[in-house]
Coordinates of C-alpha atoms in Angstrom, one line a residue:
P30 CA -42.2 23.9 -16.4
I31 CA -42.9 20.6 -15.1
L32 CA -39.6 19.6 -16.3
K33 CA -37.7 22.6 -14.9
S34 CA -39.7 21.8 -11.9
M35 CA -38.2 18.2 -12.0
L36 CA -35.2 19.2 -12.4
G37 CA -35.0 21.8 -10.0
A38 CA -36.3 19.4 -7.1
L39 CA -33.6 16.4 -8.4
W40 CA -30.8 18.9 -8.9
Y41 CA -28.7 17.2 -5.9
L42 CA -28.7 13.8 -7.1
V43 CA -26.0 15.4 -9.5
P44 CA -23.7 15.8 -6.6
L45 CA -24.8 12.4 -5.2
I46 CA -23.9 10.3 -8.1
L47 CA -20.4 12.1 -8.9
L48 CA -19.8 11.3 -4.9
T49 CA -21.0 7.9 -5.1
A50 CA -18.7 7.1 -8.2
L51 CA -16.0 8.8 -6.4
L52 CA -16.1 6.2 -3.6
K53 CA -16.2 3.2 -5.3
S54 CA -13.3 4.3 -7.5
P55 CA -9.7 2.3 -7.1
W56 CA -8.2 6.1 -7.1
F57 CA -10.1 6.8 -3.4
K58 CA -10.2 2.9 -2.1
G59 CA -6.6 3.2 -2.6
L60 CA -6.4 6.3 -0.9
L61 CA -8.3 5.5 2.2
G62 CA -6.3 2.1 2.4
E63 CA -3.0 3.7 2.8
F64 CA -5.2 6.4 5.2
I65 CA -5.8 3.5 7.1
V66 CA -2.2 1.9 7.7
N67 CA -0.7 5.5 8.3
L68 CA -3.1 6.2 11.2
S69 CA -2.6 2.5 12.6
A70 CA 1.6 3.2 12.3
R71 CA 1.3 6.5 14.0
W72 CA -0.8 4.8 16.9
F73 CA 0.4 2.3 17.4
L74 CA 4.1 2.0 16.9
D75 CA 6.5 3.7 19.3
R76 CA 7.7 7.0 16.8
E77 CA 10.9 7.1 18.6
V78 CA 11.7 3.6 17.6
Y79 CA 10.0 3.6 14.1
H80 CA 9.8 6.3 12.0
L81 CA 7.5 6.3 8.7
V82 CA 7.9 7.4 5.3
K83 CA 4.8 7.7 3.1
N84 CA 4.3 7.6 -0.7
V85 CA 7.8 7.4 -2.2
T86 CA 8.1 6.9 -5.6
L87 CA 11.7 5.4 -6.9
P88 CA 12.9 6.0 -10.6
T89 CA 13.7 2.3 -12.1
P90 CA 15.8 0.9 -15.3
D91 CA 12.3 1.2 -16.8
G92 CA 10.4 4.0 -15.5
T93 CA 9.2 4.0 -11.7
T94 CA 8.0 2.2 -8.6
Q95 CA 5.7 3.6 -6.3
I96 CA 5.9 2.5 -2.1
D97 CA 2.8 3.0 -0.3
H98 CA 4.7 3.0 3.0
L99 CA 8.3 2.5 4.6
I100 CA 8.5 2.0 8.1
V101 CA 12.4 2.8 9.4
S102 CA 13.7 1.4 12.5
R103 CA 16.7 -0.4 14.1
F104 CA 14.9 -3.9 13.6
G105 CA 15.1 -3.5 9.6
L106 CA 13.7 -1.3 6.9
F107 CA 10.2 -2.6 6.2
V108 CA 8.1 -2.1 3.0
V109 CA 4.4 -1.7 2.9
E110 CA 2.3 -2.2 0.3
T111 CA -1.0 -1.8 1.1
K112 CA -4.4 -3.8 -0.8
N113 CA -7.8 -2.2 0.0
L114 CA -10.1 -5.2 -1.1
K115 CA -13.6 -7.0 0.0
G116 CA -14.6 -10.7 -0.7
W117 CA -12.6 -13.3 -0.9
I118 CA -9.0 -14.0 -1.7
F119 CA -7.2 -17.0 -2.9
G120 CA -3.7 -16.8 -3.5
S121 CA -0.1 -18.3 -3.0
P122 CA 3.2 -16.8 -2.9
H123 CA 4.3 -18.0 -6.0
Q124 CA 1.4 -18.0 -8.4
R125 CA 1.2 -14.7 -10.6
Q126 CA -2.1 -13.9 -10.6
W127 CA -4.4 -14.0 -7.5
T128 CA -8.1 -14.2 -6.9
Q129 CA -10.8 -11.9 -5.6
K130 CA -14.3 -13.0 -5.2
I131 CA -17.1 -11.3 -4.2
Y132 CA -20.3 -13.6 -4.5
R133 CA -20.5 -14.6 -8.3
H134 CA -18.2 -12.2 -9.2
T135 CA -14.5 -12.7 -10.0
H136 CA -11.1 -10.9 -10.4
R137 CA -7.8 -11.6 -10.9
F138 CA -4.8 -9.2 -9.7
Q139 CA -1.2 -9.0 -9.1
N140 CA 0.4 -11.0 -6.7
P141 CA 0.8 -8.2 -4.0
L142 CA 4.0 -10.2 -2.7
H143 CA 5.8 -10.0 -6.5
Q144 CA 4.6 -6.0 -6.4
N145 CA 6.6 -5.5 -3.3
H146 CA 8.9 -7.3 -4.6
K147 CA 10.4 -4.7 -7.1
H148 CA 9.9 -2.4 -4.6
V149 CA 12.5 -4.1 -2.1
K150 CA 15.0 -4.7 -4.9
T151 CA 14.9 -1.0 -6.2
L152 CA 15.2 0.0 -2.3
Q153 CA 18.1 -2.6 -1.8
A154 CA 20.1 -1.3 -5.2
L155 CA 19.4 1.9 -3.6
L156 CA 20.4 1.8 0.1
G157 CA 22.9 -1.2 -0.3
L158 CA 20.8 -3.6 2.2
A159 CA 21.4 -7.4 2.9
D160 CA 17.6 -9.2 2.8
E161 CA 18.0 -9.6 6.6
Q162 CA 18.0 -6.4 6.9
I163 CA 14.9 -5.1 4.5
H164 CA 11.2 -6.8 5.3
S165 CA 8.1 -7.5 2.8
V166 CA 5.0 -6.8 4.4
V167 CA 1.4 -6.5 2.4
V168 CA -1.4 -5.5 4.1
F169 CA -5.4 -5.8 3.2
V170 CA -8.2 -3.6 4.5
G171 CA -11.7 -3.1 3.6
G172 CA -13.1 -6.5 4.9
S173 CA -11.6 -9.1 2.9
E174 CA -11.3 -12.9 3.9
F175 CA -7.9 -15.3 2.8
K176 CA -9.5 -18.5 1.7
T177 CA -6.3 -19.8 0.9
P178 CA -3.2 -20.7 3.7
M179 CA -0.9 -17.2 3.7
P180 CA 2.7 -16.2 4.8
E181 CA 3.3 -14.5 7.5
N182 CA 4.2 -11.0 6.0
V183 CA 0.6 -11.1 4.2
T184 CA -1.8 -9.7 6.5
Q185 CA -5.1 -8.4 7.3
G186 CA -5.7 -4.7 9.3
G187 CA -3.6 -4.6 12.4
G188 CA -2.1 -7.9 11.8
Y189 CA 1.5 -6.1 10.0
I190 CA 1.6 -4.2 13.3
R191 CA 2.1 -7.4 15.2
F192 CA 4.3 -8.7 12.4
I193 CA 6.1 -5.5 12.1
K194 CA 7.0 -6.0 16.6
S195 CA 7.9 -9.6 16.1
K196 CA 11.2 -9.0 14.4
T197 CA 13.8 -7.9 17.2
E198 CA 16.8 -8.4 16.4
Q199 CA 18.5 -5.0 15.9
V200 CA 20.1 -5.4 12.0
L201 CA 20.7 -1.3 11.6
S202 CA 23.1 0.9 13.5
E203 CA 21.9 4.6 14.3
T204 CA 24.1 5.7 11.2
Q205 CA 22.8 3.2 9.2
L206 CA 19.4 5.2 9.8
Q207 CA 20.1 8.4 9.3
E208 CA 21.9 7.1 6.2
I209 CA 18.6 5.9 4.8
H210 CA 16.9 9.0 5.8
R211 CA 18.8 10.9 3.4
A212 CA 19.4 8.2 0.8
I213 CA 15.6 8.0 0.4
Q214 CA 14.8 11.7 0.4
A215 CA 17.8 12.4 -2.2
G216 CA 16.7 9.6 -4.5
R217 CA 12.6 9.8 -4.3
L218 CA 10.9 12.1 -6.9
K219 CA 9.1 15.3 -6.0
P220 CA 5.9 14.1 -4.6
S221 CA 3.4 15.7 -7.1
L222 CA 0.8 15.0 -9.4
K223 CA 2.8 14.9 -12.1
T224 CA 4.8 12.4 -10.5
H225 CA 2.2 10.0 -9.4
R226 CA 0.3 10.6 -13.6
D227 CA 3.8 9.8 -14.7
H228 CA 4.0 6.5 -12.8
V229 CA 0.5 5.7 -13.6
R230 CA 1.1 6.1 -17.3
H231 CA 4.2 3.3 -17.0
V232 CA 2.2 1.0 -14.9
R233 CA -0.2 1.0 -17.5

């Protein structure tokens, strides 16, 4: 009876533990980061000029590549890679891995510029775009702090909006924009749980 009474009083701990584990999972952090970037794009970029395309999975010769956000405008195609990380971030454009440091804990992760380079090359092959027509952008959310100098296309929070708006030279015509939209929709894999699972399996 005592055990039964204790279990009855503490039943709420089970969903609380499950919720805590979910909030700390890489999947949820990634989802939250993408939501923040999506929201800021809709708030601070003119929808008549910048068109947002989310969660694009494209086939590649060795499997698939998954792109968080594409922002299509006459000023170019912006390929946005999102990282939801906290702590100190160390890295340089040419390093294979960057470092995240939280107090005494150190974690290495793939250089997001290299990760986004594959996205850019896949899109260039699909769309036939020149280097000046496509821009790689990396945005960190989650309260991280850069401890090494970063190139202008590696940003924090809303800094990626400023980078996008800094591109003011028209490099794509209206016809090209329409062709890009059609090619992306025709070339992308159907957004689904199966597509996501297959991509994660390929990455692993």
